[in-house]
Coordinates of C-alpha atoms and ligand atoms in Angstrom, one line a residue:
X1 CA 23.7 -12.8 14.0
X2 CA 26.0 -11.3 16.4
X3 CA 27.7 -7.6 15.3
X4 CA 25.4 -7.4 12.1
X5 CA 23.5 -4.3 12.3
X6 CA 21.2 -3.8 9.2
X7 CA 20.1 -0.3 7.8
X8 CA 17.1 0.2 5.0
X9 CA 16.9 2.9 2.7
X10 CA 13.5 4.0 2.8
X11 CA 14.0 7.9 2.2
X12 CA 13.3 8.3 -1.5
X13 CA 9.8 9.4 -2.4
X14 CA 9.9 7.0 -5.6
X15 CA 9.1 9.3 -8.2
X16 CA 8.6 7.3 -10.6
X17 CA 5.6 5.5 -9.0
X18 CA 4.0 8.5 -9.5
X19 CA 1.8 8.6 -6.6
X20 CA 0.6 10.4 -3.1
X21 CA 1.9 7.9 -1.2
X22 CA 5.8 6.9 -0.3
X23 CA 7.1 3.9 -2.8
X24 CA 8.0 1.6 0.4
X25 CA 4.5 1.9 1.5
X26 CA 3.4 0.0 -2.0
X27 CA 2.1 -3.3 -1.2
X28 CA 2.7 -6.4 -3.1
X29 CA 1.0 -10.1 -0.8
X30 CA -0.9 -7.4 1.2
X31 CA 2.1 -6.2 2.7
X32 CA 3.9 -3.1 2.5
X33 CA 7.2 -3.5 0.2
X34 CA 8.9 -2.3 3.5
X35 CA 7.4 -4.8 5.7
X36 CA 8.9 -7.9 3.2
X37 CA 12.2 -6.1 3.5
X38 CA 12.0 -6.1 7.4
X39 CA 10.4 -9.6 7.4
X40 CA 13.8 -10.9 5.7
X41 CA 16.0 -8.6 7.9
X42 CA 14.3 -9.9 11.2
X43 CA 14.6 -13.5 10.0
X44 CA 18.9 -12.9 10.2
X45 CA 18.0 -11.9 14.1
X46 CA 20.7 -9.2 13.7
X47 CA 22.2 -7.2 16.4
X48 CA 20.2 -4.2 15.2
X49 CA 17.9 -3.0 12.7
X50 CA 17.8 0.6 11.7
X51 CA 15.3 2.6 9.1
X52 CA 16.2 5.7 7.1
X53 CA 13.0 7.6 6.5
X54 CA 12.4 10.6 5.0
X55 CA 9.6 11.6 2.3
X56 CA 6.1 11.2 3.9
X57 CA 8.3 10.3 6.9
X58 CA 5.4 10.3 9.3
X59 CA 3.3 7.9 7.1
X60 CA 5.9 5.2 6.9
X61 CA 7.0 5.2 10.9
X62 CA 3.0 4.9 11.6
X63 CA 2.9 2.1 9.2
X64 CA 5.7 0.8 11.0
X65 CA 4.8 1.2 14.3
X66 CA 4.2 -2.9 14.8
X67 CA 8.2 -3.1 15.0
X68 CA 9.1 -1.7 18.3
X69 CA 13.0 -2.3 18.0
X70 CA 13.0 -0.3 14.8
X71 CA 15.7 2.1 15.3
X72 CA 14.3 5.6 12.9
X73 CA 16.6 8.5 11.0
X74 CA 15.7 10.9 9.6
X75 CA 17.2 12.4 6.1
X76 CA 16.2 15.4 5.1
X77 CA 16.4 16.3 2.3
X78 CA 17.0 13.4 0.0
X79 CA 20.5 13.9 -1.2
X80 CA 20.8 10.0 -3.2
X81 CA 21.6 7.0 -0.8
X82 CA 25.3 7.8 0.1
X83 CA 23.7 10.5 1.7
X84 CA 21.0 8.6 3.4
X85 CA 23.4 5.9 4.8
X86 CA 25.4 8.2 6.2
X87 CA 22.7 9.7 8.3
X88 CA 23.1 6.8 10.3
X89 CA 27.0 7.4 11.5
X90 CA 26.2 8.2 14.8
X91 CA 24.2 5.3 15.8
X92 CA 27.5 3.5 14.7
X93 CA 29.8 5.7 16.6
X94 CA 32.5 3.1 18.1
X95 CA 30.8 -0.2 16.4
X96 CA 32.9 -2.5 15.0
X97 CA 31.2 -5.0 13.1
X98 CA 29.3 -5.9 9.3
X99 CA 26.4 -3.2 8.2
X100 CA 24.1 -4.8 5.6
X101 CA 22.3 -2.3 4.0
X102 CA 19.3 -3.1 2.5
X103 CA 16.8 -1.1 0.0
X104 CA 13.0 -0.2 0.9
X105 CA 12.3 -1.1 -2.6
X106 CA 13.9 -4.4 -3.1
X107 CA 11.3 -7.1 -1.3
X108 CA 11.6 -10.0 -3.0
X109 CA 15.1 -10.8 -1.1
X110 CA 15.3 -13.9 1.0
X111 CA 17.1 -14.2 4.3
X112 CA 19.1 -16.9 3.2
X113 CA 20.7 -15.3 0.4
X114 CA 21.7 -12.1 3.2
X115 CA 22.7 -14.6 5.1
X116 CA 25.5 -16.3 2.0
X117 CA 25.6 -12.5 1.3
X118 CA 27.5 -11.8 4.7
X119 CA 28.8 -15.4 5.0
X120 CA 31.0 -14.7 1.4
X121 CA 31.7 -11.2 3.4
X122 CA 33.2 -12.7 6.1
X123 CA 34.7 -15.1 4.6
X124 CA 37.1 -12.9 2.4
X125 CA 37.6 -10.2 5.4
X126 CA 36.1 -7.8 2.6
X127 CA 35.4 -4.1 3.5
X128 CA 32.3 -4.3 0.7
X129 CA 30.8 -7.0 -0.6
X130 CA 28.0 -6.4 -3.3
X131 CA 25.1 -9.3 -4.0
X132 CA 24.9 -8.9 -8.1
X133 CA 22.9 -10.8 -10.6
X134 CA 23.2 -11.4 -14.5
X135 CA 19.7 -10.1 -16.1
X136 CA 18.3 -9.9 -19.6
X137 CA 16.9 -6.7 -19.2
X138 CA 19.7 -4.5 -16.9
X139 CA 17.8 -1.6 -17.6
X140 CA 17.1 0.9 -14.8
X141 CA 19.9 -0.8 -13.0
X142 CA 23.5 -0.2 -12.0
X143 CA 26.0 -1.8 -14.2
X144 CA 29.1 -3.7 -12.5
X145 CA 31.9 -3.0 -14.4
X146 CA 34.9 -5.1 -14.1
X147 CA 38.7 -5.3 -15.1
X148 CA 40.0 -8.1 -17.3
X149 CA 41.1 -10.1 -14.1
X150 CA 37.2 -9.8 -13.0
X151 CA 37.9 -7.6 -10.0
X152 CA 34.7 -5.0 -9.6
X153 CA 36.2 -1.5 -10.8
X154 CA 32.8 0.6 -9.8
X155 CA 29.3 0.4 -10.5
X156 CA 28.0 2.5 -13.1
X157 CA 24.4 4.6 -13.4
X158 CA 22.2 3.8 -16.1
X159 CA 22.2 7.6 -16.9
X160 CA 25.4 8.3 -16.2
X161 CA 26.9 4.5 -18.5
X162 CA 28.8 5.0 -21.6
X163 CA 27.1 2.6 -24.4
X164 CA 29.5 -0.1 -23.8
X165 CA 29.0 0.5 -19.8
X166 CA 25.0 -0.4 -20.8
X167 CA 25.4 -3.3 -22.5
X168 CA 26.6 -5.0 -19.2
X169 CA 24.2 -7.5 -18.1
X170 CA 25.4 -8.0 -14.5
X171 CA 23.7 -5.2 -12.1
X172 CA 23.7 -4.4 -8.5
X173 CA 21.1 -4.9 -6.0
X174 CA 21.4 -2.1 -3.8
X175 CA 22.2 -4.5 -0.5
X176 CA 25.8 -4.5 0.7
X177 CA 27.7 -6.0 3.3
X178 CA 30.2 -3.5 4.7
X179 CA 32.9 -3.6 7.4
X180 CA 31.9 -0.2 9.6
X181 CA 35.3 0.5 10.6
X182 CA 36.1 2.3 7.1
X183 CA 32.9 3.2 5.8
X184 CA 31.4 6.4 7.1
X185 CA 34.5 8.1 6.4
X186 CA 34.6 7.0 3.0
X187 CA 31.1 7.8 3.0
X188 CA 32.5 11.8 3.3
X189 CA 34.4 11.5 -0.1
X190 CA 31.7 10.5 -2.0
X191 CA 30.8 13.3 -4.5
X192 CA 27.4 14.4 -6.7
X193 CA 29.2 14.7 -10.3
X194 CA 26.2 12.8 -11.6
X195 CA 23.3 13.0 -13.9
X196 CA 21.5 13.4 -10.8
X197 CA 23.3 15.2 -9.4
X198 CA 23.0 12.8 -6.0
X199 CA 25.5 11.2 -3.9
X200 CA 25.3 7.7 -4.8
X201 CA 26.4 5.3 -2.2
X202 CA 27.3 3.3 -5.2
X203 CA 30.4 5.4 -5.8
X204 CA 32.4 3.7 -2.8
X205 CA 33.6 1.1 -4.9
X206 CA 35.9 3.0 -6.9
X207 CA 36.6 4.9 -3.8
X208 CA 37.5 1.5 -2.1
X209 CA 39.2 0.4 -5.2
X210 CA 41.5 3.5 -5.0
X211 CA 42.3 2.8 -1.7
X212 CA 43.2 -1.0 -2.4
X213 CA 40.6 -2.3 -0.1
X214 CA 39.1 -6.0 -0.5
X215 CA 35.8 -5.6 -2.9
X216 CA 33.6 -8.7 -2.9
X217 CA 30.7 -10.1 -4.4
X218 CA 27.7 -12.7 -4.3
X219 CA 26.0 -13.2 -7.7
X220 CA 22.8 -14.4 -7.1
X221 CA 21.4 -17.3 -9.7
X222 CA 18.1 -16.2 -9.2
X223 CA 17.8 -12.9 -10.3
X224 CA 13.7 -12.9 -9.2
X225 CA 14.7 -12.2 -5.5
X226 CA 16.8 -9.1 -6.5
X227 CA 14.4 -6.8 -8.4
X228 CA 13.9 -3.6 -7.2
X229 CA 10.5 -1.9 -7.5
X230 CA 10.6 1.6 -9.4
X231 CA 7.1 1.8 -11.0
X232 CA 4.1 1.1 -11.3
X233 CA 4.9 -2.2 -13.9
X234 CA 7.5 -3.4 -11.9
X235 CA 4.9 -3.9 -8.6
X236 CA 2.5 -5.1 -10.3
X237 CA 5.0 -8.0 -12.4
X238 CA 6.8 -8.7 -8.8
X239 CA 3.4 -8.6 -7.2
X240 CA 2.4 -11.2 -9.8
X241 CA 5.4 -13.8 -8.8
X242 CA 4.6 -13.3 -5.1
X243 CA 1.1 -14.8 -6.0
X244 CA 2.4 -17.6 -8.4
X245 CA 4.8 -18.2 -5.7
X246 CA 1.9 -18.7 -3.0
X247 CA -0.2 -20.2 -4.9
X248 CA 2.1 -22.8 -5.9
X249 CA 3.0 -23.5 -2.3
X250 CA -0.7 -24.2 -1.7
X251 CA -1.2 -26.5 -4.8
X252 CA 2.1 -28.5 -3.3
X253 CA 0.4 -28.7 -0.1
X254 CA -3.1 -30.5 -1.3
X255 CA -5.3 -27.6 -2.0
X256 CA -7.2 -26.9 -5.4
X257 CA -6.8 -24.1 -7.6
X258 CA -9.2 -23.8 -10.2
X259 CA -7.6 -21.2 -11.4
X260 CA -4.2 -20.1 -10.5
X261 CA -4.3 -17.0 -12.4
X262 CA -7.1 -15.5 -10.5
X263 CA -6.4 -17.0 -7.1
X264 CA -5.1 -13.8 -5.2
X265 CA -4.3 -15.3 -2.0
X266 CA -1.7 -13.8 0.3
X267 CA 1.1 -15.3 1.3
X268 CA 0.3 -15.4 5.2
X269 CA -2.8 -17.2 4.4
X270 CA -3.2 -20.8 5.4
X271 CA -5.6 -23.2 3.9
X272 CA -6.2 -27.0 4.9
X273 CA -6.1 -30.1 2.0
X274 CA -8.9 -30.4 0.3
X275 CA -10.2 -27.5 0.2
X276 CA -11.1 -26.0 -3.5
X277 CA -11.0 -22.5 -4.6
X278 CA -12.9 -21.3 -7.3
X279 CA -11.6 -18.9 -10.4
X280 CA -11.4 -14.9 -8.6
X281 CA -11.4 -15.6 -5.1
X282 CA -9.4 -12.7 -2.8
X283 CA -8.2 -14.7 0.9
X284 CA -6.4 -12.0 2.3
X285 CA -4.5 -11.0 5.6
X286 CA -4.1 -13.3 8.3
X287 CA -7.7 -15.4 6.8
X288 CA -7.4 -19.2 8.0
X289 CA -9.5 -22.0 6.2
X290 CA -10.1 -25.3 7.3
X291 CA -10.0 -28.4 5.2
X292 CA -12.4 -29.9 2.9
X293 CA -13.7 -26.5 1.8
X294 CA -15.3 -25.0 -1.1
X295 CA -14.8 -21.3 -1.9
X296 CA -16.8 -20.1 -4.8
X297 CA -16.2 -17.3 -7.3
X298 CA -16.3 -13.7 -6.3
X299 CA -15.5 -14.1 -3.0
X300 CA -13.7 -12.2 -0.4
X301 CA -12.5 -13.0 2.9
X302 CA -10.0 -11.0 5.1
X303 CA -8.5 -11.6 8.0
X304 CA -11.3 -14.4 9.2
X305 CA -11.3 -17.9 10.3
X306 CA -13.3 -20.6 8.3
X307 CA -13.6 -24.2 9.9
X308 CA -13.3 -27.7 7.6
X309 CA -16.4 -28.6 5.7
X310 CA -17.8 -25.0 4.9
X311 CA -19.2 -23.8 1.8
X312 CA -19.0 -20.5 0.8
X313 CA -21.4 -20.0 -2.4
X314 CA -20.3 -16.7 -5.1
X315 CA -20.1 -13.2 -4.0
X316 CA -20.0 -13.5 -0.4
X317 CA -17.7 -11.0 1.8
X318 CA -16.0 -11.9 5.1
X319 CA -14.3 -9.6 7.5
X320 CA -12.4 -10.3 10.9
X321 CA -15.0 -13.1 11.1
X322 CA -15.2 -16.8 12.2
X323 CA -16.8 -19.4 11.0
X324 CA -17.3 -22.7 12.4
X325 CA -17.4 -26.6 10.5
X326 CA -20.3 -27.0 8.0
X327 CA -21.2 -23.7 7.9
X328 CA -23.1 -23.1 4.6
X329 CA -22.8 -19.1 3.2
X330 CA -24.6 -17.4 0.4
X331 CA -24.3 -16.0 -2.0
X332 CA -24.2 -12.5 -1.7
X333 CA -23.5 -12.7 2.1
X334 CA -21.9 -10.4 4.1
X335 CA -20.3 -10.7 7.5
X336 CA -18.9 -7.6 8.7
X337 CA -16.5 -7.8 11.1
X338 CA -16.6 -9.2 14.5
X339 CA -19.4 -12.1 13.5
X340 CA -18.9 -15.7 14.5
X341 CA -21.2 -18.1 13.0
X342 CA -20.9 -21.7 14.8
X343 CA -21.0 -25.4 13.3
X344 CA -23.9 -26.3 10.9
X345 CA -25.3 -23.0 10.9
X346 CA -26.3 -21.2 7.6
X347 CA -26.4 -18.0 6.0
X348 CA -28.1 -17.3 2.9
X349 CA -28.5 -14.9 0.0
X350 CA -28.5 -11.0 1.0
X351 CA -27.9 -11.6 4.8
X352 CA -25.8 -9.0 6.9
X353 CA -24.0 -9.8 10.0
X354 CA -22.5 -7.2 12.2
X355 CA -20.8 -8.2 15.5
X356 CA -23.2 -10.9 15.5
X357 CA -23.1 -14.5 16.9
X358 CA -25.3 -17.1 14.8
X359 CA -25.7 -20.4 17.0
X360 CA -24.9 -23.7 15.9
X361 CA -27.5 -25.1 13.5
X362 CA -29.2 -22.0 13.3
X363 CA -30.6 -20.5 9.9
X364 CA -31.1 -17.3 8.4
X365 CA -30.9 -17.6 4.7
X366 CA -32.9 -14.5 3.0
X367 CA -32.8 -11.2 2.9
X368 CA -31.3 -10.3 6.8
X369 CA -30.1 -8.0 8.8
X370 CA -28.6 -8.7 12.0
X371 CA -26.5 -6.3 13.6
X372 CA -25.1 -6.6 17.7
X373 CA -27.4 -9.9 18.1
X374 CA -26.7 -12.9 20.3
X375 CA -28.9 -15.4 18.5
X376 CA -29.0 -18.9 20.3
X377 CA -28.7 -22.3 18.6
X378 CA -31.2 -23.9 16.4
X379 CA -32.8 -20.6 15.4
X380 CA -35.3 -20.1 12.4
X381 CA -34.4 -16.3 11.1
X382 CA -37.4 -16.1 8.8
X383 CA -37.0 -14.1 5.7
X384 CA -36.6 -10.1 5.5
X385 CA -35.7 -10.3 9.4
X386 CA -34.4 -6.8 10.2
X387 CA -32.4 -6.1 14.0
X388 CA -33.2 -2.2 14.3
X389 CA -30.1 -1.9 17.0
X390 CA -29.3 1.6 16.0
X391 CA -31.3 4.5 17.6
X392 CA -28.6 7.8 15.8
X393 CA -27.0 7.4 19.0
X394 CA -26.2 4.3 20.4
X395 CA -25.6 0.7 19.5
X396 CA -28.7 -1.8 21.3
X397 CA -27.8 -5.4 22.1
X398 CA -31.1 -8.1 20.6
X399 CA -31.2 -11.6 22.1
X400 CA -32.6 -14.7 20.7
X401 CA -32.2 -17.7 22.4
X402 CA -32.2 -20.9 21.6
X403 CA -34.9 -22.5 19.3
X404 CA -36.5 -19.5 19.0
X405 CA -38.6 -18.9 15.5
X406 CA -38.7 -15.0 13.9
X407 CA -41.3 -15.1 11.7
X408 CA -40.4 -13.5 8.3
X409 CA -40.8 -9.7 7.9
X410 CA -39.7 -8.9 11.4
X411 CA -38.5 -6.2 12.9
X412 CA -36.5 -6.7 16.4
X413 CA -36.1 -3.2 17.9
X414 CA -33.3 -3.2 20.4
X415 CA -32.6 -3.9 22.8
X416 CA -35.0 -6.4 23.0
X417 CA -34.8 -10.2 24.2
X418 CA -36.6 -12.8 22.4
X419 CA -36.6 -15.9 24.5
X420 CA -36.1 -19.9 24.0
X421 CA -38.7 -21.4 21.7
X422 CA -40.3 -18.2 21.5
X423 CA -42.0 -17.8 18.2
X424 CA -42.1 -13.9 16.8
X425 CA -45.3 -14.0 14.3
X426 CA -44.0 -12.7 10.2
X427 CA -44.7 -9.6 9.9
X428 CA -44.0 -8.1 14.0
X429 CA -42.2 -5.0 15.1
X430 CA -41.1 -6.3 18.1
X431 CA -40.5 -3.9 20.6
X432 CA -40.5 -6.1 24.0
X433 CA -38.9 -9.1 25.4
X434 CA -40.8 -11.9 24.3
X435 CA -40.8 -14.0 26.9
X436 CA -40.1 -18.0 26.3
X437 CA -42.3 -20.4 25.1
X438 CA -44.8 -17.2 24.0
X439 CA -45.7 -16.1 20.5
X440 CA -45.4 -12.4 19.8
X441 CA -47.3 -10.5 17.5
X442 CA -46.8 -7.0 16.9
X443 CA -48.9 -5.7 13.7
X444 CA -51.7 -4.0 12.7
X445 CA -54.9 -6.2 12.9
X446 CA -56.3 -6.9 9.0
X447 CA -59.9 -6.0 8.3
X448 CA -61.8 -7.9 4.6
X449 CA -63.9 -5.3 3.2
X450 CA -66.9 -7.5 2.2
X451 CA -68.0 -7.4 -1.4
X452 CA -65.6 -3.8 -1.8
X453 CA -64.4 -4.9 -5.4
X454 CA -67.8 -5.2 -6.8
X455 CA -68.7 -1.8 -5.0
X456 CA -65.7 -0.1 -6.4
X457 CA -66.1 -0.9 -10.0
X458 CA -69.9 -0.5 -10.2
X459 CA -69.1 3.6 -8.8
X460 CA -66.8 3.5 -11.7
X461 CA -69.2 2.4 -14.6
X462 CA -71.8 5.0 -13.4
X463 CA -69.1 8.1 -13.2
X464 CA -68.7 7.0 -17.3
X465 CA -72.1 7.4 -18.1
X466 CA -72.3 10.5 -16.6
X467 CA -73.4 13.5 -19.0
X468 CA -69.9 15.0 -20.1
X469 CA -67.9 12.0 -19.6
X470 CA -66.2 10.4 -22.6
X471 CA -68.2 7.4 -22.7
X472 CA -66.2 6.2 -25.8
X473 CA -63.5 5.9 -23.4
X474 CA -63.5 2.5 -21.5
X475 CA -63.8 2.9 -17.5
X476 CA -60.2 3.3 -16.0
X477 CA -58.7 0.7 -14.2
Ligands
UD1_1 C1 19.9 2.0 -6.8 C2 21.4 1.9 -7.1 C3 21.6 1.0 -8.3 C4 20.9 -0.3 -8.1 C5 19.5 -0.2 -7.7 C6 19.0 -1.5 -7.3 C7 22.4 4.0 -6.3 C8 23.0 5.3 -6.7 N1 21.9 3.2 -7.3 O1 19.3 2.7 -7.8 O2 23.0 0.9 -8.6 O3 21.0 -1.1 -9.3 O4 19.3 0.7 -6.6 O5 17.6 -1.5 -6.9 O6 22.5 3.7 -5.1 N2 16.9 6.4 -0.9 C9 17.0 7.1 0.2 N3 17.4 8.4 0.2 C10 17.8 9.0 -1.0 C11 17.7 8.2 -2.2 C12 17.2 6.9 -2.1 O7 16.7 6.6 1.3 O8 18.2 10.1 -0.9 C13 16.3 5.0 -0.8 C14 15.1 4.8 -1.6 O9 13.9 5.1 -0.8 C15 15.2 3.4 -2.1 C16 16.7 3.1 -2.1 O10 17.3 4.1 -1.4 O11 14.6 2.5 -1.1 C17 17.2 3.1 -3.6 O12 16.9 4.3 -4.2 P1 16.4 4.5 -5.7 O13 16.2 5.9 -6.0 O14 15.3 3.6 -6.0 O15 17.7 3.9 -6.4 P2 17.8 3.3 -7.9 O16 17.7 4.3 -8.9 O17 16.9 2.2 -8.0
CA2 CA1 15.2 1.4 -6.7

């Protein structure tokens, strides 16, 4: 959109989240409420896009740092948001154009409602124009009072709303469209003779309506997109339609929900038709899964790719992993990040894989460790197989290529190489290459102690009969 240039409010420290960390740094869908706001912003392509930070300021441009053509300004301190939109004059200095101004907190916004917001604006050559709703529950909000010929007279507090002010059901977003020409020197006439306190930005419209300028508005019908988050409550209820919102999306598209209420899937997350996901299930980042899938309860995967076809069984955990078609996991498996298992492979019960590749067709399915290992294709990872790759210093590589058997009980101290259709006997701490087509064995040898049972308890008898001894007592075992 050419000569809009968007400003957020992201300043305020949100005290009534009561919390350590800045309200815009919440996340509802994984994400940041910021980073929805932006999303939406982005989507108008706007001339600019411009960011008023303030509390934890540091923490929310790190956060940030993914948008590079974020324009920053500082306000400090946090004088109420007529104050922080007015930090922003001098990026505007000589800019004609529209200003939206969104807030930090409001995320559920869509781009095509800013987009009718500034169309309306335009429209009516407006030097405001306000996106309201009607709500049952105004509270927390400002009001929108109007005159009997339905022009907006000002916006009222909560705190600062006469009882007949409250009872208004139509409240204001926080996001404006305003001409620039007028605006920052408006902006200099706004006062703090408030509960607060503050300089509210939303005292311009009585200032505007002194000054006989055009005051318009866009009232939304769907009051969802315009909720603002305050507290605690109020992220968790909008985080809540965000889910039912996905989730619904993905049910439309031809995949299964057992259960919708405890499917928390984020929104970027793409899943193929077909594919069922049982009750508790957390698919989160960027996470990809194929179709024809069948994710069982308790599990977690984030930002990882799952092919068509694969099973994952309760309780297993994925991270910045990939897994290939007809891959069969768990339970209670865990690939940490940087593992790639290929097709047909699979991983069972208690089995651990760090920045480890598992070739197609290969099996480990009990008890496993395998950490920086290369293992070929049609492996046989035998039961309670340990990689040692980790000396208190530095990481070691293990190789095992392809058809190779580990016996089960092994230990693979790296770096080590274990080479095709080797076999490893159970039981081995393997500290050399073994070399293909050879069996290593690396344990102590056993020894049978002929007839030692007998011998044992016979010594035993005699030590009861001994003078002394409590020979009431029966021998010890
Ligand atoms: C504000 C509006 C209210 C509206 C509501 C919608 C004012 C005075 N009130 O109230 O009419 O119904 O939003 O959600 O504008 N901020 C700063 N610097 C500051 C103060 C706030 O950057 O000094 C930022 C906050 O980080 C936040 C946004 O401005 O992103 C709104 O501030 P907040 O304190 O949440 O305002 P509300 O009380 O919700
Ligand atoms: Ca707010």
């Amino acid at each position: 959109m050419q000569n809009v240039h968007v400003v957020v409010l992201a300043a305020g420290k949100g005290t009534r989240m009561k919390s350590a960390l800045p309200k815009v740094l919440h996340s509802i869908g994984g994400q940041p409420l910021i980073e929805h706001v932006l999303r939406a912003a982005s989507r108008l392509q706007p001339t600019s896009i411009s960011i008023v930070i303030g509390h934890a300021a540091e923490s929310v441009r790190a956060r940030l740092s993914g948008h590079p053509d974020l324009r920053f300004v500082v306000q400090e301190p946090q004088l109420g948001t007529a104050h922080a939109l007015m930090q922003t004059e001098r990026l505007f200095a000589g800019a004609s154009g529209t200003l939206l101004m969104l807030s930090g907190d409001v995320p559920l916004l869509s781009a095509a409602s800013l987009s009718r917001l500034i169309a309306v604006h335009h429209e009516a050559a407006a030097s405001l124009t306000l996106l309201t709703a009607v709500v049952d529950q105004p509270h927390g909000y400002g009001r929108i009072v109007r005159s009997g010929d339905g022009q907006v007279t000002k916006i009222v507090e909560e705190r600062d709303a006469a009882p007949d002010e409250r009872a208004i059901r139509e409240i204001n977003a926080g996001v404006y469209a305003f001409a620039l020409e007028p605006l920052f020197e408006a902006l200099r006439s706004v006062a703090s003779q408030n509960a607060q306190g503050e300089y509210y930005l939303t005292d311009l419209v009585a200032i505007y309506r002194r000054q006989r300028r055009a005051i318009g508005t866009l009232r939304l019908n769907d009051p969802i997109e315009i909720i603002g988050i305050n507290s605690r409550a109020e992220l968790a209820e909008v985080g809540g339609i965000v889910r039912q919102r996905t989730n619904a999306a993905l049910m439309a598209a031809g995949v299964t929900l057992m259960d919708p209420a405890s499917a928390y899937i984020d929104p970027d997350v793409q899943i193929g038709v077909d594919t069922v996901i049982h009750p508790n299930v957390y698919l989160e980042g960027r996470t990809q899964v194929g179709s024809g899938c069948e994710i069982h309860a308790g599990t977690r995967i984030v930002d990882s790719t799952i092919g068509d076809r694969v099973v994952v069984l309760n309780y297993t955990m994925i991270t910045e992993s990939t897994v290939a078609a007809d891959v069969r996991l768990g339970p209670f498996a865990h690939l940490r990040p940087g593992s790639s298992v290929a097709e047909s492979a699979h991983i069972g019960n208690f089995v651990e894989l760090k920045k480890t590749t598992l070739g197609r067709g290969s099996k480990a399915s009990h008890l496993t460790y395998l950490g920086d290992a290369t293992i070929g294709e049609g492996v046989n990872v035998g039961a309670g197989t340990i990689t040692c790759n980790y000396d208190g210093v530095h990481k070691h590589p293990t190789i095992v290529e392809d058809g190779a058997f580990i016996g089960s009980d092994s230990q693979l101290v790296a770096p080590v190489r274990i080479g095709k259709g080797a076999y490893v006997a159970a039981g081995s701490s393997i500290v050399e290459d073994v070399p293909s087509g050879s069996l290593g064995i690396a344990r102590g040898r056993q020894t049978n102690v002929e007839g030692w049972v007998e011998r044992k308890r016979a010594a035993r008898t005699r030590k009861a009969a001994e003078p002394g001894s409590d020979s009431a007592a029966p021998p010890k075992r």
